[in-house]
């Protein structure tokens, strides 16, 4: 197994290369899940042709519309996706809404296999009184606003208040808090939209509270061990050991000869390779056992040490951390995995140690602040006296019950009111059903599947958030998508997919044309890309994003 990559043995690839048939494969969604699935299929089958359909005019999904503008290094993965799109066996078809412009069944009739990788484009509702008040937004919409997602371009959040509350303590919560508090001059050279930058320049927000229903120890942090590029034996990806053997910062995973014994008790076999999951993530054999691939989320979404350090050191901003929230934590973190331990230690130092003289001076001069509020669950959004906007959040004080995986936050009966003029709900993204013909579990928000095979629908697969739920980071999705790609290729090899030629895009193009739908190609995107880059140059920005789909189409001569 030591010489096996994620796709398995060399003979597997060679056998495919001798097949005369050209598998026509369709991927729905052009975010990380879609592109990584396409990348794997193209790399490991020398004849496969992959068409990628996207409802937006432009590609890259959450890499373009979700990654914070002050983290441009994360967006470098677009270079990898662009190389995939430039393959003569890959085609991008934007501005095509599957489920509306073309049905999943019509795609299944045209292709040998269809992979649904369309992500999670909705948000979890708070489901508490007052969440419909002006001044309450989903963090997803707020992120879309400052990142130029066309549907959120008119959001216009009112930032004239002094205090904002972010409900949730995951990656997105940290992102929106940081963007709210970052000095605007530090964002001027990013790809944040000019409209958002203008609003942030006028912002009166001075304090941001990041509220979670559990305690400091339950915030699950990870360390990024591999960037979003790469595929191969022994790769480390967010605590997942791929391909059988290698060095990993995981309890029970040792360096040595390949084999099950060296992978620890959490190892399992999927798609012909051994996998190892961090403690608490389960066995990874199906959607109802471990959210499709053993990627059941830890109690809260993960931050990285880098992101927390950014918050602690944010210019002009000081942290508000109550030492009482961290009592006893020093002893309790001794047994946690090293990445989380390092991050807990960072929080502990910030909360309990006396800062150095220079840091004391920096904090004293700070005009803005952020804080973490633990053991608080939103109960009601409070209206202003005239009822026209938000004035605060009523929080139920919670405590933890149970142990291990069964730990949950329960109300104590006490409540407190937290005044604010802006509420951003960041309790999770949510996938939607795409088509009545596709099974969907509304409770989990995923397509029921086993290792990416959609349950009871041969030839239909899924990858990414719609497969496992909206958890993890880009490298988690890479891992997940490679597995789906491998499973699909194994089914192809085993003769489980339709035999004989399929028309692929030729048939879909005719259907779309008859319905007045004219897809946007990747070369069309590159024209829009050049226009964005050109518009940004004058301001020293990497790009100025186009926000209006109609303007995009005019620029393409449509």
Coordinates of C-alpha atoms in Angstrom, one line a residue:
X1 CA 0.0 0.0 0.0
X2 CA 2.9 2.3 0.4
X3 CA 3.0 3.1 -3.3
X4 CA -0.7 3.7 -3.6
X5 CA -2.2 7.1 -4.0
X6 CA -5.8 8.0 -3.3
X7 CA -6.9 6.3 -6.5
X8 CA -5.3 3.0 -5.7
X9 CA -3.0 0.8 -7.8
X10 CA -1.3 1.7 -11.0
X11 CA -3.0 -1.2 -12.8
X12 CA -6.4 0.4 -12.1
X13 CA -5.3 3.5 -14.1
X14 CA -3.7 1.4 -16.9
X15 CA -6.8 -0.7 -17.3
X16 CA -8.9 2.4 -17.8
X17 CA -6.4 3.9 -20.3
X18 CA -7.0 0.9 -22.6
X19 CA -10.8 1.3 -22.7
X20 CA -12.2 2.6 -26.0
X21 CA -15.3 4.1 -24.5
X22 CA -15.3 7.7 -23.5
X23 CA -17.2 8.1 -20.2
X24 CA -19.3 11.2 -20.2
X25 CA -19.5 12.5 -16.7
X26 CA -21.4 15.5 -15.5
X27 CA -20.6 17.5 -12.3
X28 CA -23.1 20.0 -10.9
X29 CA -21.4 22.8 -9.1
X30 CA -18.1 24.6 -9.7
X31 CA -16.9 25.2 -6.2
X32 CA -14.1 23.2 -4.5
X33 CA -16.2 19.9 -4.4
X34 CA -17.0 20.1 -8.1
X35 CA -13.6 21.0 -9.3
X36 CA -11.8 18.5 -7.1
X37 CA -14.2 15.8 -8.2
X38 CA -13.5 16.7 -11.9
X39 CA -9.7 16.9 -11.2
X40 CA -9.7 13.4 -9.8
X41 CA -11.8 11.9 -12.6
X42 CA -9.6 13.5 -15.3
X43 CA -6.4 12.5 -13.6
X44 CA -7.3 8.9 -13.1
X45 CA -9.1 8.1 -16.3
X46 CA -7.4 9.0 -19.5
X47 CA -10.5 9.2 -21.6
X48 CA -13.1 10.6 -19.3
X49 CA -14.9 13.8 -20.4
X50 CA -16.3 16.0 -17.6
X51 CA -18.8 18.8 -18.0
X52 CA -19.2 21.2 -15.0
X53 CA -22.5 23.0 -14.7
X54 CA -22.9 26.1 -12.5
X55 CA -25.9 28.2 -11.8
X56 CA -23.8 31.4 -11.3
X57 CA -22.3 33.0 -14.4
X58 CA -18.8 32.5 -13.0
X59 CA -17.0 29.6 -11.5
X60 CA -15.3 28.7 -8.2
X61 CA -18.2 28.9 -5.7
X62 CA -17.2 29.6 -2.1
X63 CA -13.6 30.2 -3.0
X64 CA -14.7 33.3 -4.8
X65 CA -17.8 34.2 -2.7
X66 CA -16.9 32.7 0.7
X67 CA -13.2 33.1 1.4
X68 CA -12.5 36.3 3.3
X69 CA -10.9 39.0 1.1
X70 CA -8.0 39.4 3.6
X71 CA -7.0 35.7 3.1
X72 CA -6.0 35.8 -0.6
X73 CA -3.6 32.9 -0.1
X74 CA -6.6 30.6 0.3
X75 CA -7.8 31.6 -3.1
X76 CA -4.7 30.4 -4.8
X77 CA -6.5 27.1 -5.3
X78 CA -8.3 28.8 -8.2
X79 CA -5.0 28.3 -10.2
X80 CA -5.5 24.5 -9.8
X81 CA -9.1 24.7 -10.8
X82 CA -8.2 26.8 -13.8
X83 CA -5.7 24.2 -15.0
X84 CA -8.5 21.6 -14.7
X85 CA -10.9 23.8 -16.7
X86 CA -8.3 24.2 -19.4
X87 CA -8.2 20.4 -20.0
X88 CA -9.5 19.5 -23.5
X89 CA -11.6 16.9 -21.7
X90 CA -13.3 19.4 -19.4
X91 CA -15.9 22.1 -20.1
X92 CA -17.5 24.7 -17.9
X93 CA -21.2 25.7 -18.5
X94 CA -22.2 28.6 -16.3
X95 CA -25.5 30.3 -15.9
X96 CA -27.3 26.9 -16.0
X97 CA -29.5 26.2 -13.0
X98 CA -29.9 22.4 -12.7
X99 CA -33.4 21.6 -11.4
X100 CA -34.8 24.6 -13.3
X101 CA -33.1 24.9 -16.7
X102 CA -32.5 21.2 -17.0
X103 CA -33.6 18.3 -14.7
X104 CA -31.3 15.8 -13.0
X105 CA -33.1 13.0 -14.9
X106 CA -32.3 14.8 -18.2
X107 CA -28.6 14.9 -17.1
X108 CA -28.7 11.2 -16.2
X109 CA -30.1 10.4 -19.6
X110 CA -27.3 12.3 -21.3
X111 CA -24.3 11.1 -19.2
X112 CA -22.9 7.9 -17.9
X113 CA -22.7 9.4 -14.4
X114 CA -23.8 12.6 -12.6
X115 CA -22.1 14.0 -9.5
X116 CA -24.0 16.6 -7.4
X117 CA -21.5 19.0 -5.9
X118 CA -23.6 22.1 -5.5
X119 CA -22.8 22.9 -1.9
X120 CA -24.9 24.6 0.7
X121 CA -26.4 27.9 -0.6
X122 CA -28.8 28.5 2.3
X123 CA -28.4 29.2 6.0
X124 CA -29.7 27.7 9.2
X125 CA -32.5 29.8 10.6
X126 CA -32.3 30.8 14.3
X127 CA -36.0 29.9 14.7
X128 CA -36.4 32.4 17.5
X129 CA -38.8 35.4 17.9
X130 CA -37.5 38.6 16.3
X131 CA -35.1 37.2 13.8
X132 CA -37.1 38.9 11.0
X133 CA -36.3 42.3 12.4
X134 CA -34.2 44.8 10.3
X135 CA -30.6 44.6 11.4
X136 CA -30.6 40.8 11.6
X137 CA -28.7 39.0 8.8
X138 CA -27.4 35.6 8.2
X139 CA -23.6 35.6 8.2
X140 CA -23.8 33.8 4.9
X141 CA -25.6 36.8 3.3
X142 CA -23.1 39.3 5.0
X143 CA -20.2 37.3 3.6
X144 CA -21.9 37.3 0.2
X145 CA -22.3 41.1 0.4
X146 CA -18.7 41.9 1.0
X147 CA -17.5 39.2 -1.4
X148 CA -19.7 40.3 -4.3
X149 CA -22.2 37.5 -4.6
X150 CA -24.8 38.9 -7.0
X151 CA -27.8 37.9 -4.9
X152 CA -26.4 39.8 -1.9
X153 CA -25.2 42.9 -3.6
X154 CA -28.1 45.0 -2.4
X155 CA -27.9 43.9 1.3
X156 CA -26.9 47.3 2.6
X157 CA -26.4 46.4 6.3
X158 CA -26.7 49.4 8.7
X159 CA -23.4 49.7 10.5
X160 CA -24.3 52.9 12.4
X161 CA -24.6 51.0 15.7
X162 CA -21.9 50.6 18.4
X163 CA -22.2 46.9 19.1
X164 CA -22.7 43.8 16.9
X165 CA -23.4 40.3 18.0
X166 CA -22.3 37.2 16.0
X167 CA -24.2 34.1 17.0
X168 CA -22.0 31.1 16.5
X169 CA -18.3 30.5 17.0
X170 CA -17.1 28.8 13.8
X171 CA -14.9 29.9 10.9
X172 CA -17.5 32.2 9.3
X173 CA -18.3 33.9 12.7
X174 CA -14.6 34.7 13.1
X175 CA -14.4 36.0 9.5
X176 CA -17.3 38.4 9.8
X177 CA -16.2 39.7 13.2
X178 CA -12.7 40.3 11.8
X179 CA -14.0 42.1 8.7
X180 CA -16.3 44.3 10.8
X181 CA -13.3 45.4 13.0
X182 CA -10.4 45.5 10.5
X183 CA -9.3 49.0 9.8
X184 CA -10.6 49.8 6.3
X185 CA -7.2 50.8 5.0
X186 CA -6.1 47.2 5.6
X187 CA -8.8 46.0 3.2
X188 CA -8.2 48.5 0.4
X189 CA -5.8 46.3 -1.5
X190 CA -8.0 43.2 -1.3
X191 CA -10.8 42.1 -3.6
X192 CA -13.5 43.2 -1.2
X193 CA -16.3 45.0 -3.1
X194 CA -16.1 48.8 -3.3
X195 CA -19.6 49.1 -1.9
X196 CA -18.7 47.0 1.2
X197 CA -15.4 48.9 1.6
X198 CA -17.3 52.2 1.5
X199 CA -19.8 51.0 4.1
X200 CA -17.0 49.8 6.4
X201 CA -15.3 53.1 6.1
X202 CA -18.4 54.7 7.6
X203 CA -19.0 52.0 10.2
X204 CA -19.6 52.9 13.8
X205 CA -19.3 49.4 15.1
X206 CA -16.8 49.4 17.9
X207 CA -17.5 46.1 19.7
X208 CA -18.3 42.6 18.4
X209 CA -19.4 39.8 20.7
X210 CA -19.0 36.2 19.3
X211 CA -21.5 34.1 21.2
X212 CA -21.5 30.3 21.6
X213 CA -23.7 27.9 23.5
X214 CA -20.8 25.8 24.8
X215 CA -17.6 26.4 26.6
X216 CA -14.0 27.2 25.5
X217 CA -12.9 23.6 25.5
X218 CA -15.8 22.6 23.2
X219 CA -14.6 24.9 20.5
X220 CA -12.9 22.5 18.2
X221 CA -9.8 23.9 16.6
X222 CA -7.6 22.4 13.9
X223 CA -4.2 23.2 12.5
X224 CA -3.9 23.4 8.7
X225 CA -1.3 20.8 7.8
X226 CA -1.6 21.0 4.0
X227 CA -2.6 23.7 1.6
X228 CA -5.5 23.1 -0.9
X229 CA -3.2 21.6 -3.5
X230 CA -1.9 18.1 -3.9
X231 CA -3.1 14.6 -4.1
X232 CA -1.0 11.5 -3.4
X233 CA 0.2 8.9 -1.0
X234 CA 0.7 9.9 2.6
X235 CA -0.7 13.3 2.1
X236 CA -1.9 15.0 5.3
X237 CA -5.1 16.9 4.9
X238 CA -6.8 18.4 8.0
X239 CA -6.0 15.5 10.1
X240 CA -6.9 12.9 7.5
X241 CA -4.2 10.5 6.5
X242 CA -4.6 9.6 2.8
X243 CA -3.3 6.7 0.9
X244 CA -2.3 4.5 3.8
X245 CA 0.9 5.7 5.5
X246 CA 2.8 8.8 6.4
X247 CA 3.4 11.1 9.4
X248 CA 0.4 12.7 11.1
X249 CA -0.2 14.8 14.2
X250 CA -2.8 12.3 15.4
X251 CA -3.0 10.1 18.5
X252 CA -2.6 6.5 17.5
X253 CA -1.0 7.3 14.1
X254 CA 2.7 6.4 13.9
X255 CA 5.3 6.6 11.2
X256 CA 6.3 3.2 9.9
X257 CA 5.5 0.4 7.5
X258 CA 2.1 0.8 5.8
X259 CA -0.8 -1.2 7.2
X260 CA -3.8 -1.2 9.4
X261 CA -1.9 -1.5 12.6
X262 CA -0.2 1.8 12.1
X263 CA -3.3 3.8 11.5
X264 CA -4.8 3.5 15.0
X265 CA -8.3 2.5 16.1
X266 CA -10.1 5.2 14.0
X267 CA -8.9 3.9 10.7
X268 CA -11.3 2.5 8.1
X269 CA -11.2 1.3 4.5
X270 CA -13.0 3.3 1.8
X271 CA -12.5 3.2 -1.9
X272 CA -9.6 0.9 -1.8
X273 CA -7.5 3.0 0.6
X274 CA -7.0 3.2 4.3
X275 CA -8.2 6.4 6.0
X276 CA -7.5 7.8 9.5
X277 CA -9.8 10.3 11.1
X278 CA -9.2 12.5 14.1
X279 CA -10.7 11.4 17.4
X280 CA -14.4 12.0 17.6
X281 CA -15.1 11.9 13.9
X282 CA -16.4 8.3 13.8
X283 CA -15.9 5.4 11.4
X284 CA -17.0 6.9 8.1
X285 CA -19.1 4.4 6.4
X286 CA -22.4 6.2 5.5
X287 CA -24.5 9.3 5.8
X288 CA -26.6 8.3 8.8
X289 CA -23.7 6.9 10.7
X290 CA -21.0 9.5 10.2
X291 CA -22.6 12.2 7.9
X292 CA -21.6 10.4 4.7
X293 CA -17.8 10.0 5.1
X294 CA -16.9 10.0 8.7
X295 CA -16.7 13.7 8.8
X296 CA -19.3 14.2 11.5
X297 CA -18.6 17.7 12.8
X298 CA -17.0 18.2 16.2
X299 CA -19.1 20.2 18.6
X300 CA -18.4 23.5 16.8
X301 CA -16.8 24.3 13.4
X302 CA -13.0 24.6 13.4
X303 CA -10.8 27.7 13.5
X304 CA -7.1 27.6 12.9
X305 CA -4.5 29.0 15.3
X306 CA -3.6 31.5 12.5
X307 CA -7.1 32.9 12.4
X308 CA -7.4 33.3 16.2
X309 CA -3.9 34.9 16.4
X310 CA -5.1 37.3 13.7
X311 CA -8.0 38.3 15.9
X312 CA -5.9 38.7 19.0
X313 CA -3.4 40.9 17.1
X314 CA -5.9 42.8 15.0
X315 CA -4.7 46.4 14.6
X316 CA -6.6 48.9 16.7
X317 CA -8.5 46.2 18.4
X318 CA -8.3 44.5 21.8
X319 CA -9.7 41.1 22.9
X320 CA -12.2 40.8 25.8
X321 CA -11.6 37.4 27.4
X322 CA -12.9 36.6 30.9
X323 CA -10.3 34.6 32.8
X324 CA -13.2 32.9 34.6
X325 CA -14.2 31.3 31.4
X326 CA -10.9 29.4 31.3
X327 CA -10.7 28.3 35.0
X328 CA -9.4 24.7 35.2
X329 CA -8.8 24.5 31.4
X330 CA -5.0 24.2 31.8
X331 CA -5.3 20.8 33.4
X332 CA -8.2 19.6 31.1
X333 CA -6.3 20.3 27.9
X334 CA -3.4 18.1 28.7
X335 CA -5.0 15.1 27.1
X336 CA -6.5 16.7 24.0
X337 CA -4.9 16.3 20.6
X338 CA -1.9 18.5 20.1
X339 CA -3.3 20.9 17.4
X340 CA -6.3 21.7 19.7
X341 CA -4.0 21.9 22.7
X342 CA -1.8 24.5 21.0
X343 CA -4.8 26.6 20.2
X344 CA -6.3 26.3 23.6
X345 CA -3.0 27.4 25.0
X346 CA -3.1 30.4 22.8
X347 CA -6.6 31.3 24.1
X348 CA -5.4 30.7 27.7
X349 CA -2.4 33.0 27.3
X350 CA -4.5 35.8 25.8
X351 CA -7.1 35.5 28.6
X352 CA -5.0 34.9 31.7
X353 CA -1.4 36.0 31.3
X354 CA -0.3 39.6 31.8
X355 CA 0.6 41.0 28.4
X356 CA 4.0 42.5 27.7
X357 CA 4.4 46.3 28.0
X358 CA 4.1 46.9 24.2
X359 CA 0.9 44.8 24.1
X360 CA -0.5 46.7 27.1
X361 CA 0.1 49.9 25.3
X362 CA -1.4 48.6 22.0
X363 CA -4.6 47.4 23.8
X364 CA -4.9 50.7 25.7
X365 CA -4.9 52.7 22.5
X366 CA -7.4 50.4 20.7
X367 CA -10.7 52.0 19.8
X368 CA -12.4 48.7 19.0
X369 CA -12.9 45.4 20.8
X370 CA -14.1 41.8 20.3
X371 CA -15.0 39.2 22.9
X372 CA -16.1 35.6 23.2
X373 CA -19.2 34.8 25.2
X374 CA -19.5 31.2 26.2
X375 CA -22.5 29.2 27.5
X376 CA -25.0 31.5 25.9
X377 CA -27.8 30.4 23.5
X378 CA -30.0 32.9 21.7
X379 CA -33.6 32.9 22.9
X380 CA -35.1 36.1 21.3
X381 CA -34.0 39.0 19.2
X382 CA -35.2 42.1 21.0
X383 CA -36.8 45.0 19.1
X384 CA -36.2 48.7 19.5
X385 CA -39.0 50.7 21.3
X386 CA -40.6 51.6 18.0
X387 CA -40.2 48.0 16.8
X388 CA -38.4 49.0 13.6
X389 CA -35.1 47.4 14.2
X390 CA -33.0 45.1 16.4
X391 CA -32.0 46.5 19.9
X392 CA -30.4 43.4 21.5
X393 CA -30.4 39.6 21.9
X394 CA -31.8 37.8 24.9
X395 CA -29.5 34.9 25.7
X396 CA -30.3 31.8 27.7
X397 CA -27.4 30.9 30.1
X398 CA -26.4 27.2 29.4
X399 CA -24.5 24.5 31.1
X400 CA -23.1 21.2 29.7
X401 CA -24.6 17.8 30.3
X402 CA -23.3 14.5 29.3
X403 CA -19.8 13.4 28.4
X404 CA -17.8 12.9 25.3
X405 CA -19.8 12.8 22.1
X406 CA -23.1 13.0 24.1
X407 CA -22.2 16.4 25.6
X408 CA -24.9 19.0 25.0
X409 CA -25.7 22.5 26.2
X410 CA -28.9 22.8 28.2
X411 CA -30.5 26.0 29.6
X412 CA -30.0 26.8 33.3
X413 CA -33.2 28.9 33.5
X414 CA -31.2 32.2 33.7
X415 CA -31.3 34.7 30.9
X416 CA -29.4 37.9 30.1
X417 CA -29.9 40.7 27.6
X418 CA -27.1 41.8 25.3
X419 CA -27.7 45.2 23.7
X420 CA -26.7 45.6 20.1
X421 CA -27.7 47.1 16.8
X422 CA -26.6 44.4 14.4
X423 CA -27.0 40.6 14.7
X424 CA -25.2 38.2 12.4
X425 CA -26.4 34.6 12.6
X426 CA -23.6 32.2 12.0
X427 CA -25.0 28.8 13.1
X428 CA -24.4 27.0 9.9
X429 CA -25.0 26.8 6.2
X430 CA -27.6 24.5 4.7
X431 CA -28.0 22.6 1.5
X432 CA -31.3 22.6 -0.4
X433 CA -32.9 19.8 -2.4
X434 CA -32.1 20.3 -6.1
X435 CA -34.7 18.3 -7.9
X436 CA -37.7 16.2 -6.8
X437 CA -36.1 13.1 -8.4
X438 CA -33.1 13.3 -6.0
X439 CA -33.4 11.9 -2.4
X440 CA -32.8 14.5 0.3
X441 CA -32.6 14.3 4.0
X442 CA -34.0 17.6 5.3
X443 CA -33.0 16.9 8.9
X444 CA -29.3 16.4 8.1
X445 CA -29.4 18.7 5.0
X446 CA -27.6 16.1 2.9
X447 CA -28.3 13.8 0.0
X448 CA -28.5 10.3 1.5
X449 CA -25.4 8.4 0.2
X450 CA -22.9 5.8 1.0
X451 CA -19.3 6.8 0.1
X452 CA -20.8 9.3 -2.4
X453 CA -23.2 6.9 -4.1
X454 CA -26.7 8.4 -3.8
X455 CA -28.9 5.8 -2.1
X456 CA -31.1 3.9 -4.5
X457 CA -30.2 5.9 -7.6
X458 CA -27.5 4.1 -9.7
X459 CA -25.2 6.4 -11.6
X460 CA -25.9 9.4 -9.3
X461 CA -23.2 10.5 -6.9
X462 CA -22.5 13.5 -4.6
X463 CA -19.5 15.2 -3.1
X464 CA -18.7 18.1 -0.8
X465 CA -21.2 19.8 1.6
X466 CA -24.3 18.3 0.0
X467 CA -22.7 14.9 0.7
X468 CA -21.5 15.3 4.3
X469 CA -23.0 18.5 5.6
X470 CA -21.4 22.0 5.7
X471 CA -18.4 21.2 7.8
X472 CA -14.6 21.4 7.4
X473 CA -12.4 23.6 5.2
X474 CA -11.3 23.4 1.5
X475 CA -8.9 20.5 2.1
X476 CA -11.6 18.5 3.8
X477 CA -13.7 18.9 0.7
X478 CA -10.8 17.9 -1.5
X479 CA -10.4 14.7 0.4
X480 CA -14.2 14.0 0.3
X481 CA -14.4 14.7 -3.4
X482 CA -11.4 12.5 -4.3
X483 CA -13.2 9.6 -2.6
X484 CA -16.4 10.2 -4.6
X485 CA -14.3 10.3 -7.8
X486 CA -12.6 7.1 -6.9
X487 CA -15.9 5.3 -6.0
X488 CA -17.4 6.5 -9.4
X489 CA -14.4 5.1 -11.3
X490 CA -14.6 1.8 -9.4
X491 CA -18.2 1.5 -10.4
X492 CA -17.3 2.3 -14.0
X493 CA -14.6 -0.4 -13.9
X494 CA -17.1 -2.9 -12.4
X495 CA -19.6 -2.3 -15.2
X496 CA -22.2 -0.7 -12.8
X497 CA -22.7 2.3 -15.0
X498 CA -24.6 2.5 -18.3
X499 CA -22.8 0.8 -21.2
X500 CA -22.6 2.2 -24.7
X501 CA -22.1 5.8 -25.8
X502 CA -23.9 8.8 -24.2
X503 CA -24.4 12.1 -26.0
X504 CA -23.2 14.2 -23.0
X505 CA -23.3 18.0 -23.5
X506 CA -24.6 17.8 -27.1
X507 CA -28.0 16.6 -25.9
X508 CA -28.1 19.1 -23.0
X509 CA -27.1 22.0 -25.2
X510 CA -30.1 21.3 -27.5
X511 CA -32.4 21.1 -24.5
X512 CA -31.1 24.4 -23.1
X513 CA -31.2 26.1 -26.5
X514 CA -34.9 25.1 -26.9
X515 CA -35.5 26.8 -23.5
X516 CA -33.7 30.0 -24.2
X517 CA -30.8 29.2 -21.9
X518 CA -27.3 30.2 -23.2
X519 CA -24.5 28.9 -21.0
X520 CA -21.4 30.9 -20.2
X521 CA -18.1 29.1 -21.1
X522 CA -14.8 29.2 -19.3
X523 CA -13.3 31.4 -22.0
X524 CA -16.3 33.8 -21.4
X525 CA -15.3 33.7 -17.7
X526 CA -11.8 34.6 -18.6
X527 CA -13.0 37.7 -20.4
X528 CA -14.9 38.7 -17.3
X529 CA -11.9 37.9 -15.2
X530 CA -9.7 40.2 -17.3
X531 CA -12.3 43.0 -17.0
X532 CA -12.3 42.6 -13.2
X533 CA -8.5 42.7 -12.9
X534 CA -8.4 45.7 -15.2
X535 CA -11.0 47.6 -13.0
X536 CA -9.0 46.8 -9.9
X537 CA -5.7 48.0 -11.1
X538 CA -6.5 51.7 -10.8
X539 CA -7.1 51.2 -7.0
X540 CA -4.3 48.8 -6.5
X541 CA -6.6 45.9 -5.9
X542 CA -6.3 42.4 -7.4
X543 CA -9.7 42.8 -9.0
X544 CA -13.0 44.8 -8.7
X545 CA -15.6 42.1 -8.8
X546 CA -18.5 42.4 -11.2
X547 CA -21.8 42.3 -9.2
X548 CA -24.5 42.6 -11.8
X549 CA -25.2 39.5 -13.9
X550 CA -26.8 41.7 -16.6
X551 CA -23.7 43.7 -16.9
X552 CA -21.6 40.6 -17.1
X553 CA -23.8 39.4 -20.0
X554 CA -23.5 42.8 -21.8
X555 CA -19.7 42.6 -21.5
X556 CA -19.9 39.2 -23.2
X557 CA -22.0 40.7 -26.0
X558 CA -25.2 38.9 -25.0

